[in-house]
XYZ file of C-alpha atoms in Angstrom:
448
model
C 65.790 27.647 -53.442
C 68.702 29.612 -54.890
C 67.110 32.854 -56.078
C 70.075 33.550 -58.360
C 69.516 30.401 -60.403
C 65.818 29.608 -60.452
C 64.792 26.711 -62.676
C 61.466 27.042 -64.432
C 59.315 24.268 -65.802
C 56.869 25.533 -68.404
C 53.754 23.855 -69.750
C 50.968 24.803 -72.079
C 48.625 27.288 -70.339
C 44.924 26.861 -70.047
C 44.381 30.116 -71.894
C 46.201 29.920 -75.262
C 46.355 33.685 -75.485
C 48.586 33.858 -72.407
C 52.272 33.694 -73.291
C 53.489 34.547 -69.806
C 51.762 34.324 -66.475
C 53.189 37.457 -64.889
C 55.383 40.426 -65.697
C 58.026 39.683 -63.085
C 55.726 39.132 -60.134
C 56.237 35.354 -59.922
C 59.189 33.302 -61.064
C 57.210 31.266 -63.580
C 56.620 31.147 -67.309
C 54.323 29.190 -69.571
C 54.524 28.619 -73.311
C 51.921 27.387 -75.719
C 53.913 24.822 -77.711
C 52.800 21.964 -75.436
C 56.381 20.983 -74.591
C 58.261 21.127 -71.302
C 61.097 23.669 -70.997
C 63.621 24.574 -68.327
C 65.172 28.012 -67.864
C 67.690 29.571 -65.529
C 66.047 32.800 -64.436
C 68.239 35.678 -63.176
C 67.446 37.307 -59.856
C 64.957 40.187 -59.616
C 65.495 43.382 -57.597
C 69.262 42.945 -57.531
C 72.282 41.085 -58.804
C 74.705 41.846 -61.629
C 72.230 41.310 -64.454
C 69.570 43.542 -62.909
C 71.967 46.404 -62.258
C 73.523 46.164 -65.728
C 70.038 46.231 -67.192
C 69.136 49.312 -65.128
C 72.369 51.027 -66.213
C 71.482 50.332 -69.842
C 67.958 51.709 -69.357
C 69.358 54.791 -67.610
C 71.544 55.511 -70.638
C 68.775 54.872 -73.173
C 66.497 57.176 -71.172
C 69.176 59.867 -71.056
C 69.943 59.798 -74.770
C 66.386 59.370 -76.088
C 64.668 61.930 -73.849
C 67.613 64.185 -73.011
C 67.666 65.758 -76.464
C 64.031 66.978 -76.547
C 64.239 68.031 -72.884
C 67.211 70.243 -73.842
C 65.160 71.864 -76.595
C 65.124 75.169 -74.738
C 68.630 75.796 -76.119
C 67.440 75.126 -79.678
C 64.348 77.257 -79.038
C 66.617 80.172 -78.133
C 68.873 79.548 -81.156
C 66.103 79.136 -83.737
C 64.284 82.250 -82.516
C 67.396 84.409 -83.023
C 68.881 82.928 -86.215
C 67.810 82.716 -89.811
C 65.937 81.138 -91.510
C 63.648 80.452 -88.525
C 63.707 83.651 -86.471
C 60.503 85.041 -88.024
C 58.486 81.898 -87.256
C 55.875 81.816 -84.494
C 55.748 77.998 -84.247
C 59.232 77.184 -82.986
C 57.958 75.895 -79.627
C 55.868 73.294 -81.489
C 59.066 71.466 -82.493
C 59.974 70.578 -78.916
C 56.455 69.894 -77.711
C 55.836 67.604 -80.719
C 59.005 65.634 -80.005
C 58.012 65.007 -76.403
C 54.254 64.908 -76.874
C 54.138 62.416 -79.719
C 56.625 60.160 -77.926
C 54.276 60.128 -74.966
C 51.116 59.805 -77.062
C 52.515 56.952 -79.129
C 53.257 54.739 -76.142
C 49.822 53.022 -75.857
C 50.035 51.923 -79.494
C 53.672 50.879 -79.193
C 53.063 49.021 -75.925
C 50.077 47.163 -77.381
C 52.178 46.124 -80.375
C 55.086 44.940 -78.226
C 52.784 43.088 -75.819
C 51.114 41.326 -78.739
C 54.387 40.421 -80.460
C 56.936 40.147 -77.632
C 59.597 38.704 -79.937
C 59.813 42.141 -81.567
C 60.695 43.949 -78.328
C 64.489 43.850 -78.578
C 64.394 44.602 -82.303
C 62.160 47.579 -81.576
C 64.975 49.393 -79.785
C 67.262 48.932 -82.802
C 64.630 50.109 -85.297
C 63.751 53.081 -83.100
C 67.390 54.095 -82.749
C 67.792 54.026 -86.538
C 64.716 56.221 -87.046
C 65.903 58.764 -84.464
C 69.335 59.062 -86.064
C 67.787 59.405 -89.528
C 65.386 62.092 -88.239
C 68.243 64.163 -86.820
C 70.296 63.846 -89.990
C 67.366 64.810 -92.231
C 66.411 67.732 -89.988
C 69.848 69.266 -90.569
C 68.713 70.090 -94.126
C 65.623 71.998 -92.933
C 64.922 75.467 -94.311
C 61.567 76.119 -92.617
C 60.055 75.531 -89.196
C 57.627 73.065 -90.761
C 60.562 70.912 -91.855
C 61.898 70.924 -88.289
C 58.494 70.031 -86.846
C 58.209 67.013 -89.159
C 61.780 65.737 -88.613
C 63.190 66.938 -85.291
C 59.675 66.764 -83.867
C 57.418 64.053 -85.334
C 59.881 61.594 -86.909
C 62.257 61.731 -83.931
C 59.317 61.049 -81.623
C 58.243 57.950 -83.571
C 61.750 56.519 -83.329
C 62.038 57.454 -79.690
C 58.779 55.707 -78.831
C 59.960 52.478 -80.476
C 63.380 52.632 -78.820
C 62.103 53.538 -75.366
C 58.998 51.380 -74.879
C 60.772 48.019 -74.368
C 62.733 49.430 -71.426
C 59.508 50.107 -69.496
C 58.181 46.612 -70.153
C 61.472 45.042 -69.084
C 61.742 47.116 -65.876
C 58.505 45.516 -64.734
C 60.191 42.115 -65.057
C 63.533 42.968 -63.461
C 62.218 44.947 -60.463
C 59.251 44.035 -58.251
C 59.725 45.302 -54.690
C 62.052 48.116 -55.827
C 60.012 49.133 -58.842
C 59.602 52.776 -57.820
C 63.308 53.089 -57.098
C 64.193 51.526 -60.466
C 61.934 53.914 -62.361
C 63.351 56.837 -60.380
C 66.929 55.894 -61.303
C 65.961 55.344 -64.925
C 64.088 58.650 -65.245
C 66.976 60.483 -63.598
C 68.820 59.783 -66.852
C 66.832 62.539 -68.536
C 67.955 64.988 -65.872
C 71.612 63.988 -66.181
C 71.463 64.423 -69.952
C 69.688 67.719 -69.392
C 72.698 68.922 -67.400
C 75.296 67.978 -69.996
C 73.465 68.472 -73.298
C 72.477 72.150 -72.904
C 76.096 73.124 -72.264
C 77.385 71.061 -75.160
C 74.600 72.097 -77.527
C 74.901 75.794 -76.665
C 78.639 75.768 -77.313
C 78.264 73.739 -80.515
C 75.385 75.830 -81.884
C 77.279 79.078 -81.326
C 80.398 77.691 -82.986
C 79.169 75.395 -85.765
C 75.471 76.148 -86.379
C 72.458 73.880 -86.136
C 73.143 71.815 -89.298
C 76.509 70.498 -88.109
C 75.208 69.988 -84.562
C 72.256 67.855 -85.661
C 74.422 65.672 -87.923
C 77.050 65.218 -85.226
C 74.434 64.336 -82.597
C 72.945 61.688 -84.911
C 76.346 59.986 -85.059
C 76.972 60.354 -81.315
C 73.506 59.029 -80.460
C 74.072 55.858 -82.467
C 77.638 55.345 -81.202
C 76.714 55.654 -77.516
C 73.403 53.787 -77.590
C 73.991 50.813 -79.892
C 76.510 48.951 -77.664
C 74.271 49.287 -74.583
C 71.271 47.648 -76.224
C 72.878 44.288 -75.379
C 71.952 44.832 -71.716
C 68.388 46.028 -72.406
C 66.749 42.619 -72.522
C 63.850 40.743 -70.870
C 64.323 38.804 -67.654
C 61.549 36.298 -68.392
C 61.772 33.882 -71.339
C 59.532 34.566 -74.303
C 57.648 31.912 -76.205
C 59.184 31.093 -79.610
C 55.686 31.469 -81.038
C 53.353 34.369 -80.390
C 49.840 35.386 -81.311
C 48.084 38.732 -80.943
C 45.986 38.863 -77.789
C 43.286 41.021 -76.293
C 44.011 43.457 -73.504
C 41.966 44.299 -70.447
C 41.233 48.026 -70.664
C 38.526 48.081 -68.004
C 40.919 50.009 -65.740
C 40.316 53.037 -67.993
C 36.748 53.184 -66.657
C 37.648 53.109 -62.959
C 37.351 56.248 -60.879
C 40.838 55.666 -59.499
C 42.503 55.825 -62.902
C 40.172 58.568 -64.151
C 40.893 60.911 -61.268
C 44.641 60.318 -61.151
C 44.889 60.570 -64.937
C 42.969 63.863 -64.873
C 45.559 65.355 -62.544
C 48.332 63.924 -64.684
C 46.956 65.510 -67.887
C 46.359 68.904 -66.290
C 49.834 68.952 -64.742
C 51.325 68.076 -68.122
C 49.674 71.098 -69.768
C 52.002 73.460 -67.935
C 54.928 71.270 -66.930
C 56.977 71.653 -70.120
C 56.675 75.422 -70.489
C 59.377 76.540 -68.018
C 62.042 74.224 -69.467
C 61.274 75.584 -72.967
C 61.067 79.289 -72.144
C 63.446 79.732 -69.199
C 66.474 80.513 -71.425
C 64.434 83.118 -73.330
C 63.140 84.588 -70.067
C 66.693 84.773 -68.715
C 67.767 86.656 -71.843
C 64.992 89.185 -71.195
C 66.723 89.853 -67.870
C 70.006 90.538 -69.665
C 71.619 87.106 -69.306
C 74.346 85.909 -71.662
C 74.048 82.689 -73.683
C 75.814 80.682 -70.971
C 73.868 82.299 -68.143
C 70.562 81.621 -69.898
C 71.531 77.991 -70.560
C 72.232 77.609 -66.839
C 68.470 77.816 -66.183
C 67.899 74.519 -68.018
C 70.922 72.911 -66.364
C 69.761 73.789 -62.842
C 66.258 72.552 -63.623
C 67.605 69.214 -64.836
C 70.052 68.751 -61.945
C 67.211 69.293 -59.502
C 65.006 66.907 -61.505
C 67.572 64.137 -61.069
C 67.486 64.545 -57.296
C 63.696 64.860 -57.271
C 63.208 61.686 -59.326
C 65.509 59.645 -57.094
C 63.869 60.852 -53.879
C 60.319 60.504 -55.179
C 61.087 57.078 -56.642
C 62.134 55.933 -53.176
C 59.240 57.356 -51.177
C 56.549 56.235 -53.647
C 57.430 52.645 -52.698
C 56.636 53.457 -49.047
C 53.740 55.942 -49.033
C 50.364 56.291 -50.717
C 50.677 57.809 -54.166
C 48.423 60.787 -53.368
C 50.780 61.781 -50.543
C 53.624 61.855 -53.062
C 51.499 63.789 -55.563
C 50.609 66.515 -53.065
C 54.285 66.968 -52.170
C 55.087 67.530 -55.835
C 52.031 69.760 -56.289
C 52.666 72.096 -53.357
C 56.352 72.537 -54.109
C 55.892 73.264 -57.797
C 52.855 75.553 -57.334
C 54.508 77.712 -54.683
C 57.689 77.804 -56.722
C 55.920 79.108 -59.831
C 53.842 81.818 -58.132
C 56.349 83.003 -55.524
C 59.662 82.569 -57.313
C 59.155 82.741 -61.084
C 56.309 85.253 -60.783
C 58.364 87.556 -58.553
C 61.705 87.113 -60.310
C 63.289 90.219 -61.783
C 66.873 89.044 -61.357
C 68.875 85.961 -62.262
C 69.549 84.712 -58.692
C 65.826 84.417 -57.918
C 65.188 82.850 -61.333
C 67.913 80.276 -60.680
C 66.306 79.497 -57.317
C 63.022 78.864 -59.095
C 64.753 76.496 -61.533
C 66.016 74.378 -58.642
C 62.701 74.325 -56.756
C 60.651 73.577 -59.857
C 63.030 70.818 -60.914
C 62.874 69.183 -57.486
C 59.094 69.137 -57.207
C 57.590 69.326 -60.706
C 60.397 67.267 -62.211
C 59.573 64.398 -59.867
C 55.856 64.213 -60.716
C 56.262 61.384 -63.231
C 58.064 59.344 -60.556
C 54.664 58.982 -58.870
C 53.465 56.841 -61.784
C 54.587 53.509 -60.242
C 52.341 54.386 -57.290
C 49.440 55.153 -59.636
C 50.028 51.818 -61.387
C 49.910 50.069 -58.013
C 46.646 51.744 -56.978
C 44.977 51.005 -60.316
C 45.973 47.338 -60.104
C 44.321 47.115 -56.693
C 41.022 47.989 -58.393
C 41.601 45.987 -61.597
C 43.874 43.036 -60.949
C 44.062 42.016 -64.630
C 45.329 45.420 -65.733
C 48.866 45.195 -67.093
C 51.351 47.638 -65.532
C 52.871 48.419 -68.915
C 49.540 49.496 -70.393
C 48.720 51.629 -67.345
C 52.072 53.344 -67.749
C 51.460 53.850 -71.473
C 48.149 55.613 -70.864
C 49.684 57.792 -68.155
C 52.414 58.756 -70.612
C 49.792 59.494 -73.267
C 48.032 61.768 -70.796
C 51.199 63.751 -70.291
C 51.687 63.761 -74.053
C 48.351 65.517 -74.516
C 49.620 68.275 -72.282
C 52.887 68.520 -74.147
C 51.307 68.792 -77.597
C 48.645 71.290 -76.516
C 51.069 73.447 -74.551
C 53.122 74.352 -77.637
C 50.510 76.320 -79.609
C 48.892 77.508 -76.379
C 52.149 78.978 -75.086
C 52.716 80.844 -78.359
C 49.251 82.382 -78.011
C 49.889 83.442 -74.416
C 53.207 85.028 -75.370
C 51.816 86.848 -78.380
C 48.982 88.386 -76.358
C 51.337 89.395 -73.500
C 48.689 89.748 -70.776
C 49.555 92.251 -67.996
C 52.678 93.386 -69.867
C 53.645 96.756 -68.421
C 50.681 96.678 -66.040
C 51.856 94.207 -63.375
C 55.150 94.081 -61.531
C 58.137 91.765 -61.779
C 57.696 88.514 -63.741
C 53.945 88.950 -64.089
C 54.429 92.154 -66.084
C 57.341 90.934 -68.175
C 55.266 89.609 -71.063
C 55.598 86.091 -69.648
C 52.857 86.663 -67.053
C 50.322 84.517 -68.875
C 52.771 81.586 -69.030
C 53.607 81.950 -65.347
C 49.986 81.959 -64.173
C 49.007 79.134 -66.518
C 51.929 76.983 -65.320
C 51.076 77.667 -61.676
C 47.371 76.890 -62.050
C 47.976 73.627 -63.905
C 50.567 72.582 -61.316
C 48.024 73.206 -58.548
C 45.205 71.311 -60.292
C 47.562 68.399 -60.893
C 47.048 67.522 -57.225
C 43.359 66.709 -57.702
C 44.046 63.065 -56.801
C 44.906 64.074 -53.227
C 41.570 65.848 -52.874
C 39.787 62.878 -54.436
C 41.175 60.538 -51.817
C 40.079 62.890 -49.027
C 36.452 62.855 -50.198
C 36.445 59.104 -50.804
C 36.648 58.975 -54.603
C 39.743 56.760 -54.522
């Protein structure tokens, strides 16, 4: 059989609620119209179409997630410029943007799985909402306005634009799934290298209103043409009906334990990328030098995602999780906690990006382990709930971080980073990173 030109014969399935037999596992498809169809199915795990699709997903990932992941630059700008400098809720803007995008994925995935014909349109609608959110946010006069537009509304659009890419990856890549997700998620890191530099320069020169309007135009111009390549590999039935999902995997100990570690890790994960520029300024860094903290973190995240995406296809997921856990925990306590100079802080940015930045690349391994326990569980829905777990951490970490900073535990009493006023953030980030490895312990005692 020529794997580059597979011919499918489709018949009415026994279960009318099934529109497709598998999400890219087998080269087969079944429709419910009772007629026989033939399709030429492109090759999975390689070939021109697969790589063009992955390139499109990489770019969508970079542009959708890169902006909120570069929020540390906006955090620094808003906290030092009117009319927002007196606000104590600036961090909530960034954590809302990321957190709600994560939290909205189960709902979005369920909708797109029920009405698969809407998947490609979803990316277009989501892109329009994101661009509108950025444009509207440029008229903001209070932090609340920014939270609702640059935070909440942007996140809703991002969730709609991003979700189809995850569902389609599961069709285009089977044996190389971890690698594909690693490449795709590296897009956020690449954008996180470029965007902070561009945004810092633009904010200093033009102000936030012009920057947000310009980015809305750039986002649409760069993303819209690439949506042609973000498409399903498997044919979709011309008719579709809502169907029920198997959520029994949510009750398994495997998912429960691994999700617990994922949620706890997410509580502290976002804090360094938000506050590193501000921390660098407290050490006397210039605008460019403080922005470099975010850039180094994102460069290292790219490398970490690619490496972790490769090894998660070859090793048990808990082995990959403990690698991420040990590296990030030691980095927080020994490097950020002891940093009183920029060189050591920059070293922490690299180490934390390599290890903590790669944690989400273990998700394909978690999906694989959960499916071993619950064969009917859909990979897309497992991913969505993992993302929602991280979203909980993102949303909670915003207000929590403001509280920790306002109380300034150990300020003037401890040495180095622990006594800088950021000590509470440092310890909280380190503890949550350590507890994120609970899945490794669970496997050792036989809970997995």
